[in-house]
């Protein structure tokens, strides 16, 4: 999404479907956290308004995800 390869709507739909399909599965806490952050990524303050979460905040989530996974960026 941040590189423009997918829209916020596409990312939201993917994350929501993933969460629904994993509802009864044992899922790593970090993965579940990340899916929860991405689910709803397309929400706006109101019709035609800015997104609730801007790209800078999403970059912060990515950095936190990497820390949680022990990935050095």
PDB file of N, CA, C and O in Angstrom:
ATOM      1  N   UNK A   1       0.810  -1.169   0.000  1.00  0.00           N
ATOM      2  CA  UNK A   1       0.000   0.000   0.000  1.00  0.00           C
ATOM      3  C   UNK A   1       0.867   1.251   0.000  1.00  0.00           C
ATOM      4  O   UNK A   1       0.610   2.173  -0.752  1.00  0.00           O
ATOM      5  N   UNK A   2       1.889   1.249   0.837  1.00  0.00           N
ATOM      6  CA  UNK A   2       2.751   2.430   0.925  1.00  0.00           C
ATOM      7  C   UNK A   2       3.501   2.690  -0.370  1.00  0.00           C
ATOM      8  O   UNK A   2       3.808   3.835  -0.686  1.00  0.00           O
ATOM      9  N   UNK A   3       3.788   1.639  -1.132  1.00  0.00           N
ATOM     10  CA  UNK A   3       4.501   1.837  -2.399  1.00  0.00           C
ATOM     11  C   UNK A   3       3.539   2.010  -3.579  1.00  0.00           C
ATOM     12  O   UNK A   3       3.977   2.131  -4.719  1.00  0.00           O
ATOM     13  N   UNK A   4       2.247   2.024  -3.302  1.00  0.00           N
ATOM     14  CA  UNK A   4       1.251   2.248  -4.344  1.00  0.00           C
ATOM     15  C   UNK A   4       0.833   1.012  -5.110  1.00  0.00           C
ATOM     16  O   UNK A   4       0.037   1.099  -6.037  1.00  0.00           O
ATOM     17  N   UNK A   5       1.343  -0.160  -4.732  1.00  0.00           N
ATOM     18  CA  UNK A   5       1.007  -1.375  -5.469  1.00  0.00           C
ATOM     19  C   UNK A   5      -0.392  -1.891  -5.149  1.00  0.00           C
ATOM     20  O   UNK A   5      -0.948  -2.675  -5.917  1.00  0.00           O
ATOM     21  N   UNK A   6      -0.945  -1.473  -4.018  1.00  0.00           N
ATOM     22  CA  UNK A   6      -2.303  -1.860  -3.628  1.00  0.00           C
ATOM     23  C   UNK A   6      -2.995  -0.656  -3.009  1.00  0.00           C
ATOM     24  O   UNK A   6      -2.350   0.170  -2.362  1.00  0.00           O
ATOM     25  N   UNK A   7      -4.298  -0.615  -3.184  1.00  0.00           N
ATOM     26  CA  UNK A   7      -5.075   0.471  -2.587  1.00  0.00           C
ATOM     27  C   UNK A   7      -5.382   0.141  -1.122  1.00  0.00           C
ATOM     28  O   UNK A   7      -5.268  -1.008  -0.691  1.00  0.00           O
ATOM     29  N   UNK A   8      -5.756   1.145  -0.393  1.00  0.00           N
ATOM     30  CA  UNK A   8      -6.161   0.929   0.992  1.00  0.00           C
ATOM     31  C   UNK A   8      -7.353  -0.017   1.057  1.00  0.00           C
ATOM     32  O   UNK A   8      -7.428  -0.852   1.950  1.00  0.00           O
ATOM     33  N   UNK A   9      -8.275   0.110   0.122  1.00  0.00           N
ATOM     34  CA  UNK A   9      -9.442  -0.767   0.092  1.00  0.00           C
ATOM     35  C   UNK A   9      -9.018  -2.217  -0.114  1.00  0.00           C
ATOM     36  O   UNK A   9      -9.530  -3.123   0.562  1.00  0.00           O
ATOM     37  N   UNK A  10      -8.078  -2.465  -1.022  1.00  0.00           N
ATOM     38  CA  UNK A  10      -7.596  -3.826  -1.259  1.00  0.00           C
ATOM     39  C   UNK A  10      -6.938  -4.402  -0.014  1.00  0.00           C
ATOM     40  O   UNK A  10      -7.157  -5.569   0.337  1.00  0.00           O
ATOM     41  N   UNK A  11      -6.136  -3.609   0.661  1.00  0.00           N
ATOM     42  CA  UNK A  11      -5.447  -4.068   1.867  1.00  0.00           C
ATOM     43  C   UNK A  11      -6.455  -4.360   2.971  1.00  0.00           C
ATOM     44  O   UNK A  11      -6.370  -5.384   3.658  1.00  0.00           O
ATOM     45  N   UNK A  12      -7.438  -3.487   3.137  1.00  0.00           N
ATOM     46  CA  UNK A  12      -8.478  -3.705   4.139  1.00  0.00           C
ATOM     47  C   UNK A  12      -9.228  -5.005   3.871  1.00  0.00           C
ATOM     48  O   UNK A  12      -9.420  -5.814   4.779  1.00  0.00           O
ATOM     49  N   UNK A  13      -9.647  -5.209   2.627  1.00  0.00           N
ATOM     50  CA  UNK A  13     -10.400  -6.426   2.299  1.00  0.00           C
ATOM     51  C   UNK A  13      -9.560  -7.677   2.517  1.00  0.00           C
ATOM     52  O   UNK A  13     -10.055  -8.671   3.053  1.00  0.00           O
ATOM     53  N   UNK A  14      -8.279  -7.625   2.143  1.00  0.00           N
ATOM     54  CA  UNK A  14      -7.394  -8.778   2.343  1.00  0.00           C
ATOM     55  C   UNK A  14      -7.248  -9.092   3.837  1.00  0.00           C
ATOM     56  O   UNK A  14      -7.378 -10.238   4.256  1.00  0.00           O
ATOM     57  N   UNK A  15      -6.964  -8.076   4.644  1.00  0.00           N
ATOM     58  CA  UNK A  15      -6.762  -8.283   6.077  1.00  0.00           C
ATOM     59  C   UNK A  15      -8.034  -8.789   6.746  1.00  0.00           C
ATOM     60  O   UNK A  15      -7.983  -9.693   7.601  1.00  0.00           O
ATOM     61  N   UNK A  16      -9.170  -8.247   6.358  1.00  0.00           N
ATOM     62  CA  UNK A  16     -10.444  -8.679   6.944  1.00  0.00           C
ATOM     63  C   UNK A  16     -10.736 -10.131   6.590  1.00  0.00           C
ATOM     64  O   UNK A  16     -11.126 -10.917   7.459  1.00  0.00           O
ATOM     65  N   UNK A  17     -10.524 -10.502   5.324  1.00  0.00           N
ATOM     66  CA  UNK A  17     -10.733 -11.906   4.923  1.00  0.00           C
ATOM     67  C   UNK A  17      -9.774 -12.827   5.674  1.00  0.00           C
ATOM     68  O   UNK A  17     -10.157 -13.915   6.119  1.00  0.00           O
ATOM     69  N   UNK A  18      -8.527 -12.414   5.810  1.00  0.00           N
ATOM     70  CA  UNK A  18      -7.545 -13.229   6.527  1.00  0.00           C
ATOM     71  C   UNK A  18      -7.978 -13.436   7.978  1.00  0.00           C
ATOM     72  O   UNK A  18      -7.906 -14.557   8.497  1.00  0.00           O
ATOM     73  N   UNK A  19      -8.429 -12.383   8.624  1.00  0.00           N
ATOM     74  CA  UNK A  19      -8.870 -12.504  10.016  1.00  0.00           C
ATOM     75  C   UNK A  19     -10.073 -13.437  10.130  1.00  0.00           C
ATOM     76  O   UNK A  19     -10.142 -14.249  11.051  1.00  0.00           O
ATOM     77  N   UNK A  20     -10.999 -13.331   9.189  1.00  0.00           N
ATOM     78  CA  UNK A  20     -12.175 -14.195   9.215  1.00  0.00           C
ATOM     79  C   UNK A  20     -11.795 -15.652   8.997  1.00  0.00           C
ATOM     80  O   UNK A  20     -12.311 -16.543   9.670  1.00  0.00           O
ATOM     81  N   UNK A  21     -10.865 -15.910   8.090  1.00  0.00           N
ATOM     82  CA  UNK A  21     -10.469 -17.291   7.810  1.00  0.00           C
ATOM     83  C   UNK A  21      -9.637 -17.895   8.940  1.00  0.00           C
ATOM     84  O   UNK A  21      -9.591 -19.115   9.091  1.00  0.00           O
ATOM     85  N   UNK A  22      -9.005 -17.051   9.740  1.00  0.00           N
ATOM     86  CA  UNK A  22      -8.168 -17.525  10.847  1.00  0.00           C
ATOM     87  C   UNK A  22      -8.868 -17.447  12.201  1.00  0.00           C
ATOM     88  O   UNK A  22      -8.246 -17.684  13.229  1.00  0.00           O
ATOM     89  N   UNK A  23     -10.151 -17.143  12.178  1.00  0.00           N
ATOM     90  CA  UNK A  23     -10.887 -16.888  13.419  1.00  0.00           C
ATOM     91  C   UNK A  23     -10.720 -17.993  14.461  1.00  0.00           C
ATOM     92  O   UNK A  23     -10.577 -17.722  15.645  1.00  0.00           O
ATOM     93  N   UNK A  24     -10.722 -19.230  14.039  1.00  0.00           N
ATOM     94  CA  UNK A  24     -10.635 -20.339  14.992  1.00  0.00           C
ATOM     95  C   UNK A  24      -9.268 -21.021  14.982  1.00  0.00           C
ATOM     96  O   UNK A  24      -9.077 -22.038  15.623  1.00  0.00           O
ATOM     97  N   UNK A  25      -8.328 -20.450  14.283  1.00  0.00           N
ATOM     98  CA  UNK A  25      -6.976 -21.012  14.207  1.00  0.00           C
ATOM     99  C   UNK A  25      -6.088 -20.387  15.280  1.00  0.00           C
ATOM    100  O   UNK A  25      -6.358 -19.300  15.779  1.00  0.00           O
ATOM    101  N   UNK A  26      -5.040 -21.103  15.608  1.00  0.00           N
ATOM    102  CA  UNK A  26      -4.045 -20.552  16.519  1.00  0.00           C
ATOM    103  C   UNK A  26      -3.106 -19.686  15.682  1.00  0.00           C
ATOM    104  O   UNK A  26      -2.413 -20.169  14.802  1.00  0.00           O
ATOM    105  N   UNK A  27      -3.107 -18.390  15.962  1.00  0.00           N
ATOM    106  CA  UNK A  27      -2.355 -17.438  15.154  1.00  0.00           C
ATOM    107  C   UNK A  27      -1.377 -16.694  16.061  1.00  0.00           C
ATOM    108  O   UNK A  27      -1.724 -16.297  17.171  1.00  0.00           O
ATOM    109  N   UNK A  28      -0.181 -16.502  15.555  1.00  0.00           N
ATOM    110  CA  UNK A  28       0.827 -15.741  16.265  1.00  0.00           C
ATOM    111  C   UNK A  28       0.269 -14.364  16.636  1.00  0.00           C
ATOM    112  O   UNK A  28      -0.389 -13.707  15.818  1.00  0.00           O
ATOM    113  N   UNK A  29       0.542 -13.927  17.844  1.00  0.00           N
ATOM    114  CA  UNK A  29       0.018 -12.652  18.340  1.00  0.00           C
ATOM    115  C   UNK A  29       0.432 -11.472  17.467  1.00  0.00           C
ATOM    116  O   UNK A  29      -0.351 -10.549  17.223  1.00  0.00           O
ATOM    117  N   UNK A  30       1.662 -11.482  16.986  1.00  0.00           N
ATOM    118  CA  UNK A  30       2.146 -10.386  16.147  1.00  0.00           C
ATOM    119  C   UNK A  30       1.413 -10.346  14.810  1.00  0.00           C
ATOM    120  O   UNK A  30       1.053  -9.267  14.327  1.00  0.00           O
ATOM    121  N   UNK A  31       1.155 -11.502  14.235  1.00  0.00           N
ATOM    122  CA  UNK A  31       0.413 -11.561  12.973  1.00  0.00           C
ATOM    123  C   UNK A  31      -1.010 -11.058  13.190  1.00  0.00           C
ATOM    124  O   UNK A  31      -1.532 -10.262  12.398  1.00  0.00           O
ATOM    125  N   UNK A  32      -1.636 -11.491  14.274  1.00  0.00           N
ATOM    126  CA  UNK A  32      -3.003 -11.055  14.563  1.00  0.00           C
ATOM    127  C   UNK A  32      -3.044  -9.540  14.783  1.00  0.00           C
ATOM    128  O   UNK A  32      -3.952  -8.864  14.321  1.00  0.00           O
ATOM    129  N   UNK A  33      -2.051  -9.012  15.472  1.00  0.00           N
ATOM    130  CA  UNK A  33      -1.950  -7.567  15.695  1.00  0.00           C
ATOM    131  C   UNK A  33      -1.864  -6.833  14.362  1.00  0.00           C
ATOM    132  O   UNK A  33      -2.577  -5.850  14.128  1.00  0.00           O
ATOM    133  N   UNK A  34      -0.989  -7.311  13.467  1.00  0.00           N
ATOM    134  CA  UNK A  34      -0.793  -6.653  12.175  1.00  0.00           C
ATOM    135  C   UNK A  34      -2.072  -6.699  11.340  1.00  0.00           C
ATOM    136  O   UNK A  34      -2.456  -5.692  10.732  1.00  0.00           O
ATOM    137  N   UNK A  35      -2.739  -7.834  11.314  1.00  0.00           N
ATOM    138  CA  UNK A  35      -3.992  -7.933  10.570  1.00  0.00           C
ATOM    139  C   UNK A  35      -5.033  -6.974  11.139  1.00  0.00           C
ATOM    140  O   UNK A  35      -5.776  -6.337  10.390  1.00  0.00           O
ATOM    141  N   UNK A  36      -5.077  -6.863  12.447  1.00  0.00           N
ATOM    142  CA  UNK A  36      -6.008  -5.935  13.079  1.00  0.00           C
ATOM    143  C   UNK A  36      -5.714  -4.491  12.724  1.00  0.00           C
ATOM    144  O   UNK A  36      -6.633  -3.685  12.547  1.00  0.00           O
ATOM    145  N   UNK A  37      -4.447  -4.144  12.601  1.00  0.00           N
ATOM    146  CA  UNK A  37      -4.080  -2.782  12.223  1.00  0.00           C
ATOM    147  C   UNK A  37      -4.488  -2.499  10.778  1.00  0.00           C
ATOM    148  O   UNK A  37      -4.945  -1.400  10.461  1.00  0.00           O
ATOM    149  N   UNK A  38      -4.322  -3.484   9.905  1.00  0.00           N
ATOM    150  CA  UNK A  38      -4.627  -3.287   8.490  1.00  0.00           C
ATOM    151  C   UNK A  38      -6.120  -3.367   8.184  1.00  0.00           C
ATOM    152  O   UNK A  38      -6.586  -2.774   7.217  1.00  0.00           O
ATOM    153  N   UNK A  39      -6.840  -4.087   9.011  1.00  0.00           N
ATOM    154  CA  UNK A  39      -8.287  -4.158   8.828  1.00  0.00           C
ATOM    155  C   UNK A  39      -8.878  -2.810   9.225  1.00  0.00           C
ATOM    156  O   UNK A  39      -8.730  -2.363  10.354  1.00  0.00           O
ATOM    157  N   UNK A  40      -9.472  -2.135   8.294  1.00  0.00           N
ATOM    158  CA  UNK A  40     -10.000  -0.807   8.548  1.00  0.00           C
ATOM    159  C   UNK A  40      -9.069   0.302   8.097  1.00  0.00           C
ATOM    160  O   UNK A  40      -9.328   1.479   8.342  1.00  0.00           O
ATOM    161  N   UNK A  41      -7.992  -0.044   7.399  1.00  0.00           N
ATOM    162  CA  UNK A  41      -7.004   0.938   6.952  1.00  0.00           C
ATOM    163  C   UNK A  41      -7.610   1.939   5.977  1.00  0.00           C
ATOM    164  O   UNK A  41      -7.066   3.014   5.754  1.00  0.00           O
ATOM    165  N   UNK A  42      -8.771   1.596   5.411  1.00  0.00           N
ATOM    166  CA  UNK A  42      -9.413   2.486   4.437  1.00  0.00           C
ATOM    167  C   UNK A  42     -10.464   3.411   5.057  1.00  0.00           C
ATOM    168  O   UNK A  42     -11.134   4.150   4.342  1.00  0.00           O
ATOM    169  N   UNK A  43     -10.593   3.401   6.378  1.00  0.00           N
ATOM    170  CA  UNK A  43     -11.584   4.255   7.039  1.00  0.00           C
ATOM    171  C   UNK A  43     -11.169   5.720   6.971  1.00  0.00           C
ATOM    172  O   UNK A  43      -9.992   6.056   7.063  1.00  0.00           O
ATOM    173  N   UNK A  44     -12.160   6.564   6.825  1.00  0.00           N
ATOM    174  CA  UNK A  44     -11.928   8.005   6.730  1.00  0.00           C
ATOM    175  C   UNK A  44     -12.640   8.719   7.873  1.00  0.00           C
ATOM    176  O   UNK A  44     -13.534   8.172   8.497  1.00  0.00           O
ATOM    177  N   UNK A  45     -12.248   9.953   8.104  1.00  0.00           N
ATOM    178  CA  UNK A  45     -12.901  10.778   9.124  1.00  0.00           C
ATOM    179  C   UNK A  45     -14.358  11.051   8.760  1.00  0.00           C
ATOM    180  O   UNK A  45     -15.184  11.272   9.632  1.00  0.00           O
ATOM    181  N   UNK A  46     -14.674  11.040   7.501  1.00  0.00           N
ATOM    182  CA  UNK A  46     -16.022  11.272   6.987  1.00  0.00           C
ATOM    183  C   UNK A  46     -15.988  11.191   5.475  1.00  0.00           C
ATOM    184  O   UNK A  46     -14.913  11.063   4.878  1.00  0.00           O
ATOM    185  N   UNK A  47     -17.139  11.284   4.829  1.00  0.00           N
ATOM    186  CA  UNK A  47     -17.182  11.218   3.366  1.00  0.00           C
ATOM    187  C   UNK A  47     -16.277  12.287   2.736  1.00  0.00           C
ATOM    188  O   UNK A  47     -16.379  13.467   3.057  1.00  0.00           O
ATOM    189  N   UNK A  48     -15.356  11.828   1.896  1.00  0.00           N
ATOM    190  CA  UNK A  48     -14.449  12.741   1.221  1.00  0.00           C
ATOM    191  C   UNK A  48     -13.357  13.317   2.102  1.00  0.00           C
ATOM    192  O   UNK A  48     -12.565  14.146   1.661  1.00  0.00           O
ATOM    193  N   UNK A  49     -13.288  12.883   3.341  1.00  0.00           N
ATOM    194  CA  UNK A  49     -12.281  13.387   4.287  1.00  0.00           C
ATOM    195  C   UNK A  49     -11.001  12.555   4.185  1.00  0.00           C
ATOM    196  O   UNK A  49     -10.940  11.556   3.480  1.00  0.00           O
ATOM    197  N   UNK A  50      -9.992  12.954   4.954  1.00  0.00           N
ATOM    198  CA  UNK A  50      -8.727  12.224   4.990  1.00  0.00           C
ATOM    199  C   UNK A  50      -8.902  10.897   5.731  1.00  0.00           C
ATOM    200  O   UNK A  50      -9.869  10.698   6.463  1.00  0.00           O
ATOM    201  N   UNK A  51      -7.932  10.023   5.526  1.00  0.00           N
ATOM    202  CA  UNK A  51      -7.957   8.726   6.207  1.00  0.00           C
ATOM    203  C   UNK A  51      -7.716   8.912   7.702  1.00  0.00           C
ATOM    204  O   UNK A  51      -7.020   9.833   8.119  1.00  0.00           O
ATOM    205  N   UNK A  52      -8.293   8.001   8.500  1.00  0.00           N
ATOM    206  CA  UNK A  52      -8.068   8.047   9.943  1.00  0.00           C
ATOM    207  C   UNK A  52      -6.594   7.871  10.276  1.00  0.00           C
ATOM    208  O   UNK A  52      -6.096   8.449  11.237  1.00  0.00           O
ATOM    209  N   UNK A  53      -5.911   7.041   9.481  1.00  0.00           N
ATOM    210  CA  UNK A  53      -4.499   6.737   9.719  1.00  0.00           C
ATOM    211  C   UNK A  53      -3.720   7.125   8.468  1.00  0.00           C
ATOM    212  O   UNK A  53      -3.901   6.536   7.412  1.00  0.00           O
ATOM    213  N   UNK A  54      -2.825   8.102   8.602  1.00  0.00           N
ATOM    214  CA  UNK A  54      -2.059   8.545   7.442  1.00  0.00           C
ATOM    215  C   UNK A  54      -0.876   7.620   7.181  1.00  0.00           C
ATOM    216  O   UNK A  54      -0.593   6.705   7.957  1.00  0.00           O
ATOM    217  N   UNK A  55      -0.197   7.860   6.065  1.00  0.00           N
ATOM    218  CA  UNK A  55       0.917   6.993   5.671  1.00  0.00           C
ATOM    219  C   UNK A  55       2.023   6.972   6.723  1.00  0.00           C
ATOM    220  O   UNK A  55       2.664   5.938   6.932  1.00  0.00           O
ATOM    221  N   UNK A  56       2.256   8.082   7.370  1.00  0.00           N
ATOM    222  CA  UNK A  56       3.312   8.128   8.397  1.00  0.00           C
ATOM    223  C   UNK A  56       2.967   7.199   9.564  1.00  0.00           C
ATOM    224  O   UNK A  56       3.834   6.504  10.096  1.00  0.00           O
ATOM    225  N   UNK A  57       1.717   7.170   9.951  1.00  0.00           N
ATOM    226  CA  UNK A  57       1.293   6.271  11.025  1.00  0.00           C
ATOM    227  C   UNK A  57       1.436   4.816  10.579  1.00  0.00           C
ATOM    228  O   UNK A  57       1.880   3.963  11.353  1.00  0.00           O
ATOM    229  N   UNK A  58       1.093   4.542   9.338  1.00  0.00           N
ATOM    230  CA  UNK A  58       1.229   3.179   8.812  1.00  0.00           C
ATOM    231  C   UNK A  58       2.708   2.777   8.785  1.00  0.00           C
ATOM    232  O   UNK A  58       3.057   1.641   9.131  1.00  0.00           O
ATOM    233  N   UNK A  59       3.592   3.698   8.426  1.00  0.00           N
ATOM    234  CA  UNK A  59       5.037   3.406   8.481  1.00  0.00           C
ATOM    235  C   UNK A  59       5.461   3.070   9.916  1.00  0.00           C
ATOM    236  O   UNK A  59       6.309   2.204  10.136  1.00  0.00           O
ATOM    237  N   UNK A  60       4.885   3.744  10.877  1.00  0.00           N
ATOM    238  CA  UNK A  60       5.154   3.445  12.278  1.00  0.00           C
ATOM    239  C   UNK A  60       4.708   2.041  12.644  1.00  0.00           C
ATOM    240  O   UNK A  60       5.399   1.332  13.374  1.00  0.00           O
ATOM    241  N   UNK A  61       3.542   1.640  12.140  1.00  0.00           N
ATOM    242  CA  UNK A  61       3.067   0.278  12.386  1.00  0.00           C
ATOM    243  C   UNK A  61       4.018  -0.745  11.772  1.00  0.00           C
ATOM    244  O   UNK A  61       4.304  -1.771  12.383  1.00  0.00           O
ATOM    245  N   UNK A  62       4.508  -0.447  10.569  1.00  0.00           N
ATOM    246  CA  UNK A  62       5.451  -1.350   9.914  1.00  0.00           C
ATOM    247  C   UNK A  62       6.730  -1.472  10.740  1.00  0.00           C
ATOM    248  O   UNK A  62       7.249  -2.571  10.944  1.00  0.00           O
ATOM    249  N   UNK A  63       7.216  -0.363  11.245  1.00  0.00           N
ATOM    250  CA  UNK A  63       8.414  -0.389  12.091  1.00  0.00           C
ATOM    251  C   UNK A  63       8.160  -1.203  13.349  1.00  0.00           C
ATOM    252  O   UNK A  63       9.002  -2.014  13.762  1.00  0.00           O
ATOM    253  N   UNK A  64       6.999  -1.014  13.960  1.00  0.00           N
ATOM    254  CA  UNK A  64       6.665  -1.786  15.165  1.00  0.00           C
ATOM    255  C   UNK A  64       6.538  -3.273  14.835  1.00  0.00           C
ATOM    256  O   UNK A  64       6.988  -4.131  15.604  1.00  0.00           O
ATOM    257  N   UNK A  65       5.937  -3.602  13.702  1.00  0.00           N
ATOM    258  CA  UNK A  65       5.816  -4.988  13.285  1.00  0.00           C
ATOM    259  C   UNK A  65       7.194  -5.621  13.146  1.00  0.00           C
ATOM    260  O   UNK A  65       7.437  -6.729  13.618  1.00  0.00           O
ATOM    261  N   UNK A  66       8.114  -4.887  12.539  1.00  0.00           N
ATOM    262  CA  UNK A  66       9.482  -5.416  12.376  1.00  0.00           C
ATOM    263  C   UNK A  66      10.148  -5.621  13.734  1.00  0.00           C
ATOM    264  O   UNK A  66      10.853  -6.630  13.915  1.00  0.00           O
ATOM    265  N   UNK A  67       9.934  -4.722  14.655  1.00  0.00           N
ATOM    266  CA  UNK A  67      10.495  -4.891  16.002  1.00  0.00           C
ATOM    267  C   UNK A  67       9.901  -6.132  16.661  1.00  0.00           C
ATOM    268  O   UNK A  67      10.615  -6.952  17.240  1.00  0.00           O
ATOM    269  N   UNK A  68       8.583  -6.267  16.564  1.00  0.00           N
ATOM    270  CA  UNK A  68       7.905  -7.424  17.179  1.00  0.00           C
ATOM    271  C   UNK A  68       8.401  -8.744  16.588  1.00  0.00           C
ATOM    272  O   UNK A  68       8.447  -9.754  17.283  1.00  0.00           O
ATOM    273  N   UNK A  69       8.750  -8.707  15.297  1.00  0.00           N
ATOM    274  CA  UNK A  69       9.235  -9.917  14.620  1.00  0.00           C
ATOM    275  C   UNK A  69      10.742 -10.095  14.790  1.00  0.00           C
ATOM    276  O   UNK A  69      11.286 -11.107  14.364  1.00  0.00           O
ATOM    277  N   UNK A  70      11.404  -9.098  15.346  1.00  0.00           N
ATOM    278  CA  UNK A  70      12.851  -9.168  15.513  1.00  0.00           C
ATOM    279  C   UNK A  70      13.596  -8.927  14.215  1.00  0.00           C
ATOM    280  O   UNK A  70      14.728  -9.371  14.052  1.00  0.00           O
ATOM    281  N   UNK A  71      12.963  -8.196  13.297  1.00  0.00           N
ATOM    282  CA  UNK A  71      13.576  -7.892  12.001  1.00  0.00           C
ATOM    283  C   UNK A  71      14.288  -6.554  12.085  1.00  0.00           C
ATOM    284  O   UNK A  71      13.721  -5.567  12.544  1.00  0.00           O
ATOM    285  N   UNK A  72      15.501  -6.520  11.643  1.00  0.00           N
ATOM    286  CA  UNK A  72      16.260  -5.272  11.606  1.00  0.00           C
ATOM    287  C   UNK A  72      16.090  -4.675  10.221  1.00  0.00           C
ATOM    288  O   UNK A  72      16.374  -5.334   9.214  1.00  0.00           O
ATOM    289  N   UNK A  73      15.602  -3.445  10.158  1.00  0.00           N
ATOM    290  CA  UNK A  73      15.366  -2.835   8.840  1.00  0.00           C
ATOM    291  C   UNK A  73      16.513  -1.964   8.417  1.00  0.00           C
ATOM    292  O   UNK A  73      17.356  -1.572   9.146  1.00  0.00           O
TER     293      UNK A  73
END
